[in-house]
Protein backbone atom coordinates (compact mmCIF):
# COMPACT_ATOMS: atom_id res chain seq x y z
CA MET A 1 -7.19 22.38 -23.97
CA ALA A 2 -8.10 22.14 -20.26
CA LEU A 3 -7.49 18.40 -20.01
CA LYS A 4 -4.89 15.89 -21.17
CA PHE A 5 -4.74 12.10 -20.80
CA GLU A 6 -1.88 9.81 -19.86
CA ARG A 7 -2.35 6.08 -20.41
CA VAL A 8 -0.06 4.71 -17.72
CA GLY A 9 -0.59 0.99 -18.26
CA LEU A 10 -3.27 -1.35 -19.59
CA ALA A 11 -3.27 -5.15 -19.86
CA PRO A 12 -0.88 -6.87 -19.81
CA ASP A 13 1.08 -3.97 -18.31
CA TYR A 14 -0.79 -3.76 -15.00
CA VAL A 15 0.34 -0.97 -12.68
CA ASP A 16 1.37 -1.54 -9.07
CA TYR A 17 -0.80 0.59 -6.78
CA SER A 18 2.08 2.11 -4.83
CA SER A 19 3.81 3.18 -8.05
CA ALA A 20 0.58 4.73 -9.34
CA LEU A 21 0.08 6.57 -6.05
CA GLU A 22 3.57 8.06 -6.28
CA LEU A 23 2.80 9.18 -9.84
CA GLN A 24 -0.49 10.70 -8.67
CA GLN A 25 1.25 12.61 -5.90
CA ALA A 26 3.96 13.96 -8.21
CA THR A 27 1.38 14.94 -10.83
CA HIS A 28 -0.84 16.55 -8.18
CA GLN A 29 2.04 18.70 -6.95
CA LYS A 30 2.75 19.98 -10.46
CA VAL A 31 -0.89 20.57 -11.43
CA ALA A 32 -1.65 22.36 -8.14
CA ALA A 33 1.31 24.67 -8.83
CA LYS A 34 0.14 25.19 -12.45
CA GLN A 35 3.38 23.67 -13.70
CA GLN A 36 1.56 20.88 -15.58
CA GLN A 37 -1.75 20.80 -17.42
CA ASN A 38 -4.76 19.10 -15.80
CA THR A 39 -4.08 15.40 -16.30
CA VAL A 40 -6.17 12.22 -16.24
CA LEU A 41 -4.12 9.10 -15.52
CA ILE A 42 -5.72 5.99 -17.05
CA LEU A 43 -4.66 2.45 -16.13
CA GLU A 44 -5.38 -1.05 -14.92
CA HIS A 45 -3.99 -2.00 -11.51
CA GLN A 46 -2.47 -5.15 -10.21
CA ALA A 47 -4.98 -6.63 -7.75
CA VAL A 48 -5.30 -4.49 -4.60
CA ILE A 49 -7.91 -3.40 -2.07
CA THR A 50 -7.83 0.25 -1.01
CA ALA A 51 -9.34 1.54 2.21
CA GLY A 52 -10.62 5.12 2.30
CA LYS A 53 -10.73 7.28 5.42
CA ARG A 54 -14.23 6.19 6.46
CA THR A 55 -13.46 2.45 6.51
CA GLU A 56 -14.46 0.80 9.79
CA SER A 57 -12.55 -2.11 11.29
CA HIS A 58 -15.31 -4.68 10.75
CA GLU A 59 -15.46 -3.86 7.03
CA TYR A 60 -11.95 -5.07 6.24
CA PRO A 61 -11.63 -8.27 4.17
CA SER A 62 -11.72 -11.67 5.83
CA ASP A 63 -9.47 -13.04 3.06
CA GLN A 64 -5.96 -11.57 3.21
CA SER A 65 -4.76 -12.92 -0.15
CA THR A 66 -5.07 -9.47 -1.76
CA PRO A 67 -3.00 -6.59 -0.30
CA VAL A 68 -4.93 -3.84 1.49
CA ILE A 69 -3.61 -0.26 1.36
CA LYS A 70 -4.98 2.59 3.47
CA ILE A 71 -5.27 5.81 1.48
CA ASP A 72 -6.44 9.39 2.00
CA ARG A 73 -9.44 9.50 -0.34
CA GLY A 74 -13.04 9.64 0.85
CA GLY A 75 -15.20 6.54 0.97
CA LYS A 76 -14.48 3.06 2.24
CA LEU A 77 -13.15 -0.17 0.75
CA THR A 78 -12.94 -1.02 -2.90
CA TRP A 79 -11.04 -3.43 -5.15
CA HIS A 80 -8.88 -2.56 -8.15
CA GLY A 81 -7.30 -5.01 -10.53
CA PRO A 82 -7.16 -6.56 -14.00
CA GLY A 83 -10.29 -6.01 -16.05
CA GLN A 84 -11.23 -2.77 -14.30
CA LEU A 85 -10.50 0.59 -15.93
CA VAL A 86 -9.28 3.21 -13.45
CA GLY A 87 -9.13 6.94 -14.10
CA TYR A 88 -7.38 9.45 -11.85
CA PRO A 89 -8.38 13.01 -12.84
CA ILE A 90 -5.77 15.31 -11.31
CA VAL A 91 -7.27 18.69 -12.07
CA ARG A 92 -7.52 22.17 -10.62
CA LEU A 93 -11.19 22.77 -9.87
CA PRO A 94 -12.76 25.87 -11.43
CA GLU A 95 -13.92 28.69 -9.17
CA PRO A 96 -16.09 28.66 -7.16
CA ILE A 97 -14.86 25.29 -5.82
CA ASP A 98 -17.74 22.79 -5.82
CA VAL A 99 -16.62 19.24 -5.06
CA VAL A 100 -20.16 17.84 -5.16
CA LYS A 101 -20.63 19.22 -8.67
CA PHE A 102 -17.34 17.64 -9.75
CA VAL A 103 -18.54 14.24 -8.50
CA ARG A 104 -21.90 14.68 -10.22
CA ASP A 105 -20.15 15.63 -13.47
CA LEU A 106 -18.00 12.49 -13.27
CA GLU A 107 -21.12 10.39 -12.64
CA GLU A 108 -22.83 11.96 -15.65
CA ILE A 109 -19.81 11.29 -17.88
CA LEU A 110 -19.80 7.63 -16.87
CA ILE A 111 -23.57 7.30 -17.25
CA ASN A 112 -23.38 8.80 -20.74
CA LEU A 113 -20.54 6.44 -21.68
CA LEU A 114 -22.32 3.32 -20.43
CA THR A 115 -25.69 4.37 -21.88
CA GLU A 116 -24.03 4.83 -25.27
CA MET A 117 -22.83 1.23 -24.97
CA GLY A 118 -26.39 0.02 -24.38
CA ILE A 119 -26.38 -0.32 -20.57
CA THR A 120 -29.27 1.01 -18.49
CA CYS A 121 -27.68 2.79 -15.52
CA GLN A 122 -28.27 5.72 -13.22
CA ARG A 123 -27.45 7.49 -9.98
CA ILE A 124 -29.06 6.18 -6.81
CA GLU A 125 -30.01 8.62 -4.08
CA GLY A 126 -27.60 8.50 -1.15
CA ARG A 127 -24.98 6.45 -3.01
CA SER A 128 -22.05 7.66 -5.08
CA GLY A 129 -21.04 6.10 -8.36
CA VAL A 130 -23.08 4.59 -11.18
CA TRP A 131 -25.61 1.81 -10.75
CA VAL A 132 -27.54 -0.73 -12.78
CA PRO A 133 -30.93 -0.60 -11.04
CA GLY A 134 -32.66 -3.67 -9.68
CA ASP A 135 -36.39 -4.32 -9.72
CA GLY A 136 -37.05 -3.33 -6.13
CA ALA A 137 -37.80 -6.94 -5.22
CA LEU A 138 -35.70 -9.93 -6.29
CA LEU A 139 -32.95 -8.12 -8.18
CA GLN A 140 -30.54 -5.90 -6.24
CA ASP A 141 -29.11 -2.63 -7.48
CA LYS A 142 -25.60 -3.34 -8.77
CA LYS A 143 -22.68 -0.91 -8.86
CA ILE A 144 -20.85 -0.75 -12.19
CA ALA A 145 -18.63 2.29 -11.58
CA ALA A 146 -17.24 3.76 -8.35
CA ILE A 147 -15.96 7.23 -7.43
CA GLY A 148 -13.69 8.24 -4.54
CA LEU A 149 -11.81 11.55 -4.34
CA ARG A 150 -9.57 13.78 -2.31
CA VAL A 151 -9.17 17.53 -2.89
CA SER A 152 -6.06 19.41 -1.74
CA LYS A 153 -4.88 22.85 -2.88
CA ASN A 154 -8.04 23.10 -5.03
CA THR A 155 -6.78 20.08 -6.99
CA THR A 156 -8.32 16.60 -7.12
CA MET A 157 -6.70 13.20 -6.58
CA HIS A 158 -7.88 9.60 -6.85
CA GLY A 159 -10.96 9.24 -9.06
CA PHE A 160 -13.15 6.53 -10.56
CA SER A 161 -13.19 2.91 -11.65
CA ILE A 162 -15.33 1.14 -14.25
CA ASN A 163 -15.90 -2.61 -14.03
CA CYS A 164 -15.27 -3.96 -17.52
CA ASN A 165 -14.50 -7.69 -17.42
CA ASN A 166 -13.03 -8.12 -13.95
CA PRO A 167 -14.40 -10.92 -11.76
CA VAL A 168 -17.09 -9.80 -9.30
CA ASP A 169 -16.33 -12.43 -6.65
CA VAL A 170 -13.25 -10.39 -5.67
CA PHE A 171 -15.61 -8.11 -3.75
CA GLU A 172 -17.09 -10.93 -1.66
CA PRO A 173 -14.47 -11.07 1.16
CA PHE A 174 -15.31 -7.50 2.23
CA ILE A 175 -18.10 -4.92 2.17
CA PRO A 176 -17.47 -2.83 -0.98
CA CYS A 177 -17.96 0.89 -0.38
CA GLY A 178 -19.69 0.04 2.90
CA ILE A 179 -22.82 -1.11 1.07
CA THR A 180 -24.45 -4.29 2.37
CA ASP A 181 -27.74 -4.27 0.43
CA ALA A 182 -26.52 -4.12 -3.18
CA GLY A 183 -24.22 -5.96 -5.56
CA VAL A 184 -21.54 -5.43 -8.17
CA THR A 185 -21.68 -5.92 -11.94
CA THR A 186 -19.52 -5.36 -15.03
CA ILE A 187 -19.94 -4.08 -18.57
CA SER A 188 -19.28 -7.58 -19.89
CA GLU A 189 -21.95 -9.10 -17.65
CA GLN A 190 -24.52 -6.52 -18.71
CA LEU A 191 -23.81 -6.80 -22.45
CA GLY A 192 -23.26 -10.56 -22.54
CA ARG A 193 -19.92 -10.22 -24.32
CA ASN A 194 -16.33 -9.62 -23.32
CA VAL A 195 -15.34 -5.96 -23.05
CA ASN A 196 -11.77 -5.11 -21.99
CA PRO A 197 -10.72 -1.78 -20.42
CA ALA A 198 -8.73 -0.98 -23.57
CA ASP A 199 -11.95 -1.29 -25.59
CA ILE A 200 -13.55 1.74 -23.91
CA VAL A 201 -10.62 4.11 -23.35
CA ASP A 202 -11.13 6.15 -26.53
CA ALA A 203 -14.83 6.62 -25.78
CA LEU A 204 -14.14 7.54 -22.16
CA GLU A 205 -11.63 10.21 -23.14
CA ALA A 206 -14.05 11.64 -25.71
CA HIS A 207 -16.83 11.92 -23.12
CA MET A 208 -14.49 13.55 -20.59
CA LEU A 209 -13.30 16.09 -23.14
CA ARG A 210 -16.89 17.24 -23.66
CA TYR A 211 -16.93 18.22 -19.97
CA ALA A 212 -13.37 19.56 -19.81
CA ASP A 213 -14.32 23.20 -19.26
CA THR A 214 -16.67 22.38 -16.37
CA LEU A 215 -14.42 19.74 -14.80
CA ALA A 216 -11.21 21.74 -14.69
CA GLU A 217 -9.79 25.25 -14.57
CA ASN A 218 -8.36 26.21 -17.94
CA PHE A 219 -4.82 27.56 -17.53
CA THR A 220 -1.50 27.63 -19.32
CA PRO A 221 1.21 25.76 -17.39
CA GLU A 222 4.00 27.98 -16.12
CA PRO A 223 7.51 27.25 -17.44
């Protein structure tokens, strides 16, 4: 199998961001060296705001109640915390290396997952992630899943987040992903019922496994 999953911590066992980053880095080192199979870390974070490399000074939050951590992924600011499912695919990319295709494959996996749940969602030209489309007039497009990556030694880090039943007002003190003309939504808001991250983990893993051979190089870890 080209892909394995590690459930690091789900409610109530929220994972501190710094601890998760250390685990990502250690896992990345082993996967890049083919000492460990391609691994997807799945978890819920304690509340944190992360700032990608393209974050500009005016985009930082006005409210300092939530810690802000600068990290080396692409993109700008986003929030992680309880009620949001986070996945960190740490995988060796298949040859020829195509990072854009990897992002598009992740988007398609998430779209398929959410569509199966009964949510109308799609890509939006010029924006990464997965969106619930507005009506072009009164209703804004709303982001339901975000993607932000880094690739080093042909191996990915960081990944995606899916808003399940987290509050959406946590995004208000800053400009999420640098987008000023759209909003944020959750699975629970769209379906009108409470959906926890733990409720969708099995389905997420199943959808990712269907793409395993295109997402990741298939290799046998070295002893």
